[in-house]
Amino acid sequence: MEEIAKLAALSFWFFLPGGIANMTPVLANKVPVINTWATPMDFGKSYRGRRIFGTNKRWRGLLVGTIMAAIMAFVQASLFAGGSSSQIIRAVCIGALMGLGALLGDAVESFFKRQLSIAPGQAWFPFDQIDYIIGGLLLSYPLARPSLKLMLCTLFLYLGLHMSTVFIGYKLRIRDSPI
């Protein structure tokens, strides 16, 4: 049981930049100066008569989310890398890739939702809950190289965390659906 707890804690800490990146676009939309930059990632273009990503995927969220992931990785590395600048730089690169991957994973999932005529904000379980995790793990993998066990634990841990926070948001009337 102790080994599982350690693995869960490591998974949480390892993917924290990706989790931060996933939350950032919603928060960036609330910041007065930043929220004026509303350029959609697909520039309003369509594929087969449907928006590529939709109106909710914006360059603002991608950029700010990636930066916040890099900052989180910097904080983590600064706390635990013993001051080694090379380890901090590597961690920031991994964090930025993880954040970018998380947000691109979400965008790819949105592409498929649009092509299947699933409305923005409408649940598409489990893809809505795991897109950012898979994207973040894939894009950061060349530098991070986590074990399969760590990746699977991260997937299940962040799936549970995501579902829990969305449900809490629903109960607080911040979100429209519980999933």
XYZ file of N, CA, C and O in Angstrom:
716
model
N 0.819 -1.185 0.000
C 0.000 0.000 0.000
C 0.873 1.264 0.000
O 0.538 2.240 -0.651
N 1.966 1.215 0.734
C 2.878 2.354 0.797
C 3.479 2.646 -0.574
O 3.646 3.806 -0.949
N 3.785 1.575 -1.327
C 4.354 1.753 -2.669
C 3.354 2.452 -3.593
O 3.740 3.325 -4.378
N 2.083 2.116 -3.472
C 1.041 2.748 -4.292
C 0.916 4.224 -3.929
O 0.789 5.078 -4.810
N 0.969 4.532 -2.648
C 0.880 5.923 -2.205
C 2.059 6.734 -2.728
O 1.887 7.882 -3.171
N 3.255 6.155 -2.700
C 4.443 6.839 -3.221
C 4.318 7.065 -4.721
O 4.669 8.140 -5.228
N 3.837 6.048 -5.431
C 3.663 6.171 -6.879
C 2.621 7.244 -7.209
O 2.808 8.044 -8.120
N 1.535 7.280 -6.447
C 0.496 8.296 -6.659
C 1.045 9.696 -6.396
O 0.777 10.630 -7.164
N 1.815 9.852 -5.331
C 2.407 11.158 -5.018
C 3.386 11.579 -6.116
O 3.388 12.742 -6.544
N 4.198 10.638 -6.580
C 5.140 10.923 -7.662
C 4.392 11.299 -8.940
O 4.775 12.242 -9.639
N 3.323 10.580 -9.244
C 2.518 10.870 -10.433
C 1.919 12.267 -10.353
O 1.919 13.018 -11.331
N 1.391 12.600 -9.176
C 0.808 13.922 -8.987
C 1.855 15.002 -9.230
O 1.629 15.955 -9.983
N 3.003 14.847 -8.605
C 4.081 15.836 -8.706
C 4.635 15.909 -10.120
O 4.887 16.995 -10.649
N 4.810 14.754 -10.746
C 5.367 14.683 -12.097
C 4.486 15.426 -13.098
O 4.980 16.193 -13.922
N 3.168 15.221 -13.044
C 2.278 15.782 -14.062
C 1.645 17.118 -13.644
O 0.837 17.679 -14.369
N 2.038 17.655 -12.515
C 1.462 18.904 -12.041
C 1.545 20.031 -13.082
O 0.562 20.760 -13.265
N 2.662 20.202 -13.804
C 2.669 21.242 -14.842
C 1.580 21.024 -15.906
O 0.945 21.983 -16.352
N 1.340 19.780 -16.284
C 0.277 19.484 -17.251
C -1.095 19.777 -16.687
O -1.976 20.294 -17.382
N -1.295 19.455 -15.423
C -2.570 19.746 -14.772
C -2.807 21.240 -14.658
O -3.922 21.721 -14.891
N -1.757 21.990 -14.342
C -1.854 23.454 -14.261
C -2.192 24.020 -15.642
O -3.057 24.891 -15.780
N -1.519 23.523 -16.665
C -1.780 23.997 -18.029
C -3.234 23.756 -18.422
O -3.862 24.607 -19.049
N -3.765 22.612 -18.046
C -5.139 22.274 -18.399
C -6.149 23.225 -17.745
O -7.188 23.521 -18.318
N -5.849 23.704 -16.543
C -6.764 24.614 -15.834
C -6.607 26.068 -16.273
O -7.531 26.862 -16.133
N -5.456 26.425 -16.783
C -5.125 27.820 -17.050
C -6.030 28.522 -18.069
O -6.410 29.673 -17.835
N -6.392 27.908 -19.213
C -7.208 28.653 -20.182
C -8.510 29.197 -19.608
O -8.909 30.327 -19.929
N -9.164 28.451 -18.751
C -10.407 28.921 -18.133
C -10.117 30.144 -17.261
O -10.855 31.130 -17.282
N -9.026 30.079 -16.521
C -8.663 31.199 -15.642
C -8.170 32.406 -16.444
O -8.494 33.546 -16.108
N -7.412 32.154 -17.514
C -6.896 33.245 -18.346
C -8.042 34.021 -18.978
O -7.925 35.231 -19.218
N -9.134 33.355 -19.237
C -10.309 34.001 -19.823
C -10.948 35.002 -18.853
O -11.705 35.867 -19.266
N -10.634 34.890 -17.569
C -11.205 35.780 -16.551
C -10.327 37.000 -16.261
O -10.755 37.916 -15.589
N -9.091 37.002 -16.764
C -8.156 38.100 -16.503
C -8.444 39.230 -17.494
O -8.339 39.032 -18.707
N -8.805 40.424 -16.993
C -9.266 41.504 -17.864
C -8.392 41.837 -19.072
O -8.896 41.924 -20.172
N -7.114 42.013 -18.925
C -6.291 42.398 -20.071
C -6.073 41.210 -21.010
O -6.166 41.345 -22.232
N -5.803 40.057 -20.439
C -5.518 38.867 -21.243
C -6.753 38.412 -22.016
O -6.642 37.968 -23.159
N -7.936 38.527 -21.437
C -9.122 37.987 -22.086
C -9.540 38.744 -23.342
O -10.408 38.304 -24.070
N -8.899 39.883 -23.617
C -9.219 40.595 -24.855
C -8.586 39.921 -26.069
O -9.021 40.146 -27.196
N -7.553 39.104 -25.841
C -6.935 38.363 -26.947
C -7.747 37.087 -27.138
O -7.575 36.122 -26.420
N -8.629 37.108 -28.115
C -9.583 36.015 -28.278
C -9.466 35.312 -29.624
O -10.443 34.759 -30.136
N -8.278 35.306 -30.197
C -8.089 34.674 -31.504
C -8.216 33.163 -31.381
O -7.484 32.525 -30.620
N -9.157 32.559 -32.126
C -9.306 31.100 -32.070
C -8.093 30.401 -32.689
O -7.490 30.905 -33.639
N -7.753 29.244 -32.153
C -6.611 28.480 -32.675
C -6.815 28.087 -34.127
O -5.850 27.972 -34.877
N -8.068 27.901 -34.531
C -8.339 27.517 -35.920
C -8.620 28.724 -36.812
O -8.968 28.573 -37.978
N -8.465 29.928 -36.247
C -8.698 31.182 -36.973
C -10.081 31.223 -37.628
O -10.278 31.875 -38.641
N -11.038 30.505 -37.046
C -12.403 30.489 -37.572
C -12.596 29.584 -38.775
O -13.670 29.564 -39.368
N -11.582 28.825 -39.128
C -11.645 27.960 -40.314
C -12.423 26.683 -40.019
O -12.526 26.247 -38.871
N -12.906 26.074 -41.079
C -13.699 24.849 -40.968
C -13.087 23.728 -41.785
O -12.307 23.966 -42.714
N -13.437 22.523 -41.422
C -13.060 21.314 -42.151
C -14.333 20.489 -42.298
O -15.011 20.223 -41.305
N -14.659 20.119 -43.517
C -15.877 19.366 -43.820
C -17.121 20.054 -43.242
O -18.015 19.420 -42.707
N -17.137 21.377 -43.327
C -18.291 22.142 -42.901
C -18.407 22.369 -41.398
O -19.399 22.925 -40.939
N -17.406 21.957 -40.649
C -17.432 22.140 -39.186
C -16.147 22.822 -38.742
O -15.084 22.583 -39.311
N -16.268 23.638 -37.708
C -15.081 24.308 -37.176
C -14.019 23.274 -36.828
O -14.318 22.182 -36.346
N -12.753 23.638 -37.042
C -11.657 22.702 -36.781
C -11.560 22.399 -35.286
O -11.576 21.241 -34.890
N -11.449 23.442 -34.480
C -11.364 23.244 -33.022
C -12.559 23.837 -32.286
O -12.850 23.449 -31.171
N -13.198 24.820 -32.871
C -14.317 25.487 -32.222
C -13.888 26.782 -31.570
O -12.705 27.115 -31.507
N -14.855 27.503 -31.070
C -14.594 28.838 -30.530
C -13.903 28.829 -29.168
O -13.328 29.829 -28.766
N -13.947 27.720 -28.461
C -13.375 27.685 -27.109
C -11.874 27.422 -27.077
O -11.265 27.533 -26.014
N -11.282 27.061 -28.173
C -9.839 26.815 -28.219
C -9.165 28.046 -28.796
O -9.272 28.336 -29.978
N -8.471 28.778 -27.932
C -7.880 30.055 -28.328
C -6.368 30.053 -28.099
O -5.857 29.354 -27.235
N -5.678 30.869 -28.889
C -4.229 30.995 -28.755
C -3.860 31.499 -27.368
O -2.827 31.119 -26.826
N -4.713 32.334 -26.790
C -4.479 32.858 -25.443
C -4.298 31.707 -24.448
O -3.346 31.684 -23.682
N -5.200 30.762 -24.480
C -5.138 29.636 -23.550
C -3.921 28.768 -23.787
O -3.273 28.313 -22.830
N -3.591 28.542 -25.065
C -2.425 27.716 -25.394
C -1.142 28.359 -24.897
O -0.318 27.709 -24.238
N -0.981 29.637 -25.154
C 0.241 30.337 -24.755
C 0.341 30.483 -23.229
O 1.357 30.127 -22.633
N -0.717 30.988 -22.612
C -0.677 31.219 -21.168
C -0.568 29.886 -20.421
O 0.174 29.784 -19.432
N -1.268 28.864 -20.884
C -1.190 27.545 -20.249
C 0.205 26.944 -20.332
O 0.715 26.369 -19.360
N 0.846 27.088 -21.483
C 2.205 26.570 -21.658
C 3.186 27.320 -20.752
O 4.050 26.714 -20.109
N 3.028 28.634 -20.675
C 3.896 29.445 -19.800
C 3.691 29.061 -18.339
O 4.661 28.901 -17.583
N 2.440 28.885 -17.928
C 2.171 28.516 -16.535
C 2.736 27.132 -16.203
O 3.209 26.904 -15.089
N 2.682 26.213 -17.153
C 3.273 24.885 -16.936
C 4.789 25.008 -16.752
O 5.365 24.356 -15.880
N 5.422 25.839 -17.572
C 6.870 26.048 -17.452
C 7.214 26.689 -16.105
O 8.198 26.309 -15.461
N 6.401 27.643 -15.676
C 6.628 28.290 -14.374
C 6.475 27.274 -13.242
O 7.280 27.248 -12.303
N 5.453 26.433 -13.325
C 5.259 25.408 -12.290
C 6.465 24.468 -12.250
O 6.956 24.130 -11.165
N 6.950 24.066 -13.409
C 8.127 23.188 -13.456
C 9.357 23.895 -12.885
O 10.177 23.269 -12.203
N 9.485 25.187 -13.148
C 10.586 25.966 -12.579
C 10.516 25.958 -11.051
O 11.526 25.749 -10.374
N 9.319 26.189 -10.516
C 9.141 26.185 -9.063
C 9.488 24.814 -8.491
O 10.223 24.702 -7.499
N 8.969 23.764 -9.128
C 9.266 22.404 -8.653
C 10.769 22.135 -8.657
O 11.311 21.630 -7.679
N 11.409 22.454 -9.779
C 12.845 22.177 -9.898
C 13.661 23.038 -8.947
O 14.659 22.571 -8.392
N 13.254 24.266 -8.756
C 13.973 25.156 -7.843
C 13.900 24.646 -6.409
O 14.856 24.775 -5.647
N 12.772 24.051 -6.075
C 12.607 23.511 -4.728
C 13.400 22.232 -4.505
O 13.873 21.974 -3.407
N 13.548 21.429 -5.569
C 14.112 20.095 -5.373
C 15.297 19.738 -6.252
O 15.779 18.627 -6.186
N 15.787 20.660 -7.060
C 16.918 20.321 -7.934
C 18.250 20.699 -7.318
O 19.282 20.533 -7.943
N 18.237 21.214 -6.115
C 19.487 21.549 -5.446
C 20.227 22.695 -6.086
O 21.440 22.799 -5.959
N 19.523 23.546 -6.812
C 20.155 24.724 -7.392
C 20.889 24.484 -8.686
O 21.503 25.393 -9.218
N 20.866 23.283 -9.211
C 21.551 22.994 -10.465
C 20.809 23.651 -11.624
O 19.663 23.313 -11.912
N 21.465 24.585 -12.287
C 20.808 25.309 -13.376
C 20.468 24.396 -14.549
O 19.439 24.574 -15.198
N 21.300 23.398 -14.828
C 21.000 22.494 -15.942
C 19.753 21.651 -15.644
O 18.936 21.415 -16.536
N 19.597 21.223 -14.392
C 18.393 20.468 -14.029
C 17.155 21.357 -14.065
O 16.078 20.913 -14.464
N 17.304 22.598 -13.670
C 16.174 23.528 -13.704
C 15.766 23.800 -15.151
O 14.580 23.774 -15.488
N 16.736 24.040 -16.019
C 16.430 24.291 -17.432
C 15.739 23.076 -18.053
O 14.753 23.209 -18.782
N 16.254 21.898 -17.761
C 15.639 20.668 -18.288
C 14.204 20.529 -17.777
O 13.298 20.208 -18.534
N 13.989 20.782 -16.492
C 12.643 20.680 -15.916
C 11.694 21.685 -16.557
O 10.538 21.359 -16.851
N 12.167 22.912 -16.788
C 11.325 23.930 -17.425
C 10.961 23.500 -18.847
O 9.807 23.667 -19.268
N 11.905 22.927 -19.562
C 11.611 22.431 -20.917
C 10.579 21.306 -20.874
O 9.633 21.288 -21.677
N 10.755 20.378 -19.947
C 9.791 19.286 -19.790
C 8.415 19.850 -19.412
O 7.394 19.451 -19.980
N 8.389 20.780 -18.480
C 7.127 21.385 -18.065
C 6.425 22.097 -19.200
O 5.206 21.974 -19.383
N 7.192 22.853 -19.989
C 6.601 23.560 -21.128
C 6.057 22.569 -22.156
O 4.944 22.749 -22.671
N 6.821 21.527 -22.436
C 6.342 20.501 -23.378
C 5.108 19.788 -22.835
O 4.162 19.496 -23.580
N 5.107 19.504 -21.549
C 3.964 18.838 -20.932
C 2.725 19.719 -21.012
O 1.627 19.252 -21.346
N 2.885 21.003 -20.712
C 1.768 21.932 -20.792
C 1.268 22.105 -22.213
O 0.060 22.061 -22.469
N 2.191 22.285 -23.140
C 1.816 22.412 -24.548
C 1.114 21.151 -25.031
O 0.086 21.210 -25.705
N 1.665 19.995 -24.653
C 1.056 18.725 -25.042
C -0.337 18.552 -24.458
O -1.260 18.057 -25.128
N -0.507 18.971 -23.205
C -1.825 18.866 -22.563
C -2.851 19.690 -23.335
O -3.965 19.222 -23.620
N -2.476 20.896 -23.705
C -3.405 21.777 -24.410
C -3.619 21.361 -25.854
O -4.730 21.467 -26.383
N -2.586 20.847 -26.495
C -2.756 20.331 -27.855
C -3.591 19.052 -27.852
O -4.388 18.819 -28.761
N -3.412 18.223 -26.816
C -4.248 17.022 -26.687
C -5.714 17.394 -26.567
O -6.593 16.767 -27.178
N -5.985 18.440 -25.813
C -7.350 18.935 -25.670
C -7.874 19.464 -27.006
O -9.036 19.244 -27.366
N -7.028 20.144 -27.774
C -7.432 20.676 -29.071
C -7.728 19.542 -30.062
O -8.716 19.595 -30.803
N -6.890 18.510 -30.066
C -7.122 17.361 -30.958
C -8.448 16.696 -30.612
O -9.244 16.360 -31.498
N -8.723 16.542 -29.332
C -9.998 15.951 -28.903
C -11.156 16.831 -29.358
O -12.192 16.328 -29.796
N -10.985 18.157 -29.286
C -12.029 19.069 -29.748
C -12.265 18.937 -31.250
O -13.403 19.051 -31.716
N -11.205 18.709 -31.999
C -11.351 18.488 -33.435
C -12.287 17.302 -33.690
O -13.225 17.391 -34.492
N -12.042 16.207 -32.993
C -12.886 15.031 -33.189
C -14.320 15.275 -32.712
O -15.272 14.812 -33.343
N -14.466 16.009 -31.635
C -15.816 16.355 -31.163
C -16.557 17.165 -32.222
O -17.739 16.906 -32.491
N -15.882 18.153 -32.807
C -16.537 18.969 -33.830
C -16.924 18.116 -35.037
O -18.013 18.252 -35.582
N -16.018 17.222 -35.430
C -16.311 16.385 -36.597
C -17.449 15.401 -36.334
O -18.150 14.990 -37.251
N -17.652 15.033 -35.083
C -18.753 14.132 -34.706
C -20.005 14.906 -34.288
O -20.959 14.317 -33.788
N -19.981 16.225 -34.501
C -21.108 17.111 -34.167
C -21.462 17.097 -32.681
O -22.631 17.231 -32.319
N -20.458 16.944 -31.826
C -20.661 17.040 -30.378
C -20.423 18.502 -30.010
O -19.368 19.057 -30.289
N -21.394 19.118 -29.399
C -21.335 20.544 -29.090
C -20.234 20.871 -28.088
O -19.937 20.056 -27.207
N -19.637 22.073 -28.201
C -18.661 22.498 -27.196
C -19.298 22.478 -25.810
O -20.428 22.898 -25.636
N -18.563 21.961 -24.849
C -19.079 21.874 -23.487
C -19.873 20.608 -23.213
O -20.075 20.242 -22.062
N -20.317 19.928 -24.269
C -21.049 18.668 -24.075
C -20.039 17.568 -23.753
O -18.985 17.472 -24.371
N -20.357 16.749 -22.774
C -19.439 15.693 -22.330
C -19.227 14.644 -23.411
O -20.158 14.263 -24.125
N -17.993 14.179 -23.499
C -17.627 13.071 -24.385
C -16.694 12.173 -23.582
O -15.488 12.221 -23.694
N -17.292 11.378 -22.716
C -16.553 10.535 -21.779
C -15.960 9.339 -22.501
O -16.623 8.733 -23.323
N -14.733 8.950 -22.234
C -13.748 9.501 -21.298
C -12.774 10.467 -21.953
O -11.846 10.937 -21.319
N -12.997 10.749 -23.240
C -12.010 11.530 -23.989
C -11.824 12.950 -23.457
O -10.705 13.463 -23.449
N -12.907 13.578 -22.996
C -12.785 14.910 -22.404
C -11.902 14.885 -21.165
O -11.288 15.893 -20.823
N -11.866 13.773 -20.492
C -11.147 13.678 -19.217
C -9.697 13.234 -19.370
O -8.903 13.433 -18.458
N -9.348 12.620 -20.487
C -7.982 12.088 -20.623
C -7.167 12.732 -21.735
O -5.957 12.496 -21.823
N -7.786 13.556 -22.574
C -7.091 14.148 -23.717
C -5.836 14.910 -23.301
O -4.768 14.746 -23.885
N -5.951 15.719 -22.276
C -4.813 16.534 -21.848
C -3.714 15.678 -21.208
O -2.528 15.998 -21.329
N -4.102 14.610 -20.556
C -3.111 13.739 -19.910
C -2.278 13.030 -20.976
O -1.039 13.036 -20.920
N -2.952 12.446 -21.938
C -2.253 11.738 -23.016
C -1.377 12.709 -23.805
O -0.213 12.428 -24.089
N -1.922 13.875 -24.146
C -1.145 14.865 -24.886
C 0.089 15.325 -24.125
O 1.181 15.414 -24.685
N -0.082 15.604 -22.842
C 1.052 16.047 -22.030
C 2.126 14.989 -21.874
O 3.316 15.280 -21.953
N 1.698 13.755 -21.664
C 2.665 12.656 -21.531
C 3.398 12.409 -22.847
O 4.614 12.209 -22.852
N 2.671 12.438 -23.951
C 3.290 12.172 -25.256
C 4.315 13.234 -25.642
O 5.422 12.908 -26.061
N 3.945 14.500 -25.499
C 4.852 15.555 -25.942
C 6.079 15.692 -25.042
O 7.156 16.041 -25.518
N 5.925 15.400 -23.768
C 7.071 15.525 -22.859
C 7.914 14.245 -22.798
O 9.021 14.259 -22.270
N 7.413 13.155 -23.355
C 8.089 11.862 -23.243
C 9.546 11.874 -23.728
O 10.410 11.278 -23.066
N 9.870 12.507 -24.852
C 11.275 12.461 -25.302
C 12.281 12.979 -24.274
O 13.404 12.497 -24.211
N 11.874 13.940 -23.447
C 12.788 14.458 -22.425
C 12.567 13.837 -21.057
O 13.500 13.656 -20.297
N 11.310 13.512 -20.730
C 11.001 13.043 -19.379
C 11.223 11.541 -19.209
O 11.684 11.097 -18.160
N 10.848 10.755 -20.171
C 10.989 9.282 -20.152
C 10.436 8.609 -18.897
O 11.140 7.841 -18.228
N 9.174 8.875 -18.524
C 8.601 8.190 -17.353
C 8.366 6.713 -17.658
O 8.190 6.332 -18.819
N 8.341 5.903 -16.621
C 8.069 4.477 -16.804
C 6.604 4.279 -17.179
O 5.761 5.151 -16.954
N 6.306 3.126 -17.727
C 4.920 2.797 -18.072
C 4.048 2.827 -16.821
O 2.914 3.324 -16.843
N 4.577 2.335 -15.715
C 3.836 2.326 -14.452
C 3.497 3.756 -14.019
O 2.373 4.038 -13.612
N 4.463 4.664 -14.140
C 4.221 6.054 -13.767
C 3.200 6.702 -14.712
O 2.313 7.432 -14.272
N 3.300 6.410 -16.005
C 2.348 6.985 -16.957
C 0.930 6.483 -16.693
O -0.028 7.264 -16.723
N 0.781 5.197 -16.420
C -0.557 4.650 -16.147
C -1.125 5.208 -14.846
O -2.307 5.561 -14.766
N -0.287 5.315 -13.846
C -0.730 5.888 -12.574
C -1.142 7.348 -12.785
O -2.170 7.791 -12.265
N -0.362 8.086 -13.561
C -0.677 9.478 -13.865
C -2.019 9.582 -14.587
O -2.854 10.423 -14.254
N -2.228 8.707 -15.554
C -3.486 8.703 -16.296
C -4.673 8.512 -15.364
O -5.628 9.303 -15.379
N -4.619 7.498 -14.520
C -5.746 7.208 -13.632
C -5.890 8.243 -12.512
O -7.003 8.632 -12.158
N -4.777 8.710 -11.978
C -4.832 9.703 -10.918
C -5.445 11.006 -11.422
O -6.377 11.553 -10.820
N -4.931 11.509 -12.546
C -5.440 12.777 -13.070
C -6.834 12.634 -13.664
O -7.608 13.601 -13.659
N -7.192 11.456 -14.138
C -8.577 11.212 -14.557
C -9.499 11.405 -13.354
O -10.501 12.116 -13.430
N -9.146 10.800 -12.236
C -9.942 10.937 -11.016
C -9.967 12.362 -10.499
O -11.024 12.868 -10.098
N -8.819 13.024 -10.515
C -8.762 14.416 -10.066
C -9.610 15.322 -10.949
O -10.342 16.185 -10.461
N -9.518 15.103 -12.255
C -10.286 15.909 -13.200
C -11.784 15.736 -12.966
O -12.527 16.717 -12.878
N -12.206 14.492 -12.852
C -13.629 14.224 -12.652
C -14.110 14.810 -11.317
O -15.210 15.351 -11.230
N -13.282 14.722 -10.293
C -13.647 15.266 -8.979
C -13.784 16.780 -9.015
O -14.757 17.339 -8.488
N -12.823 17.451 -9.625
C -12.875 18.911 -9.661
C -14.024 19.404 -10.533
O -14.665 20.408 -10.206
N -14.298 18.714 -11.628
C -15.433 19.102 -12.479
C -16.743 18.917 -11.712
O -17.636 19.770 -11.772
N -16.852 17.828 -10.973
C -18.071 17.587 -10.201
C -18.250 18.655 -9.116
O -19.348 19.169 -8.905
N -17.164 19.013 -8.459
C -17.231 20.076 -7.451
C -17.645 21.391 -8.115
O -18.493 22.129 -7.589
N -17.073 21.679 -9.276
C -17.462 22.875 -10.022
C -18.929 22.864 -10.399
O -19.611 23.894 -10.366
N -19.437 21.701 -10.733
C -20.861 21.557 -11.057
C -21.718 21.839 -9.821
O -22.711 22.565 -9.896
N -21.334 21.285 -8.690
C -22.082 21.503 -7.452
C -22.037 22.972 -7.016
O -22.987 23.470 -6.414
N -20.931 23.648 -7.314
C -20.791 25.070 -6.987
C -21.422 25.968 -8.061
O -21.319 27.191 -7.977
N -22.013 25.358 -9.066
C -22.667 26.037 -10.192
C -21.684 26.846 -11.038
O -22.053 27.863 -11.633
N -20.435 26.382 -11.085
C -19.428 26.997 -11.946
C -19.457 26.305 -13.308
O -19.178 26.921 -14.319
N -19.779 25.033 -13.308
C -19.848 24.224 -14.535
C -21.288 23.824 -14.804
O -22.091 23.701 -13.891
N -21.560 23.563 -16.089
C -22.929 23.205 -16.484
C -23.234 21.718 -16.377
O -24.401 21.335 -16.291
N -22.200 20.873 -16.413
C -22.443 19.433 -16.341
C -21.511 18.796 -15.327
O -20.416 19.304 -15.087
N -21.929 17.665 -14.743
C -21.116 17.016 -13.712
C -19.961 16.185 -14.260
O -19.144 15.678 -13.496
N -19.843 16.037 -15.569
C -18.739 15.266 -16.154
C -18.010 16.096 -17.177
O -18.518 16.821 -17.912
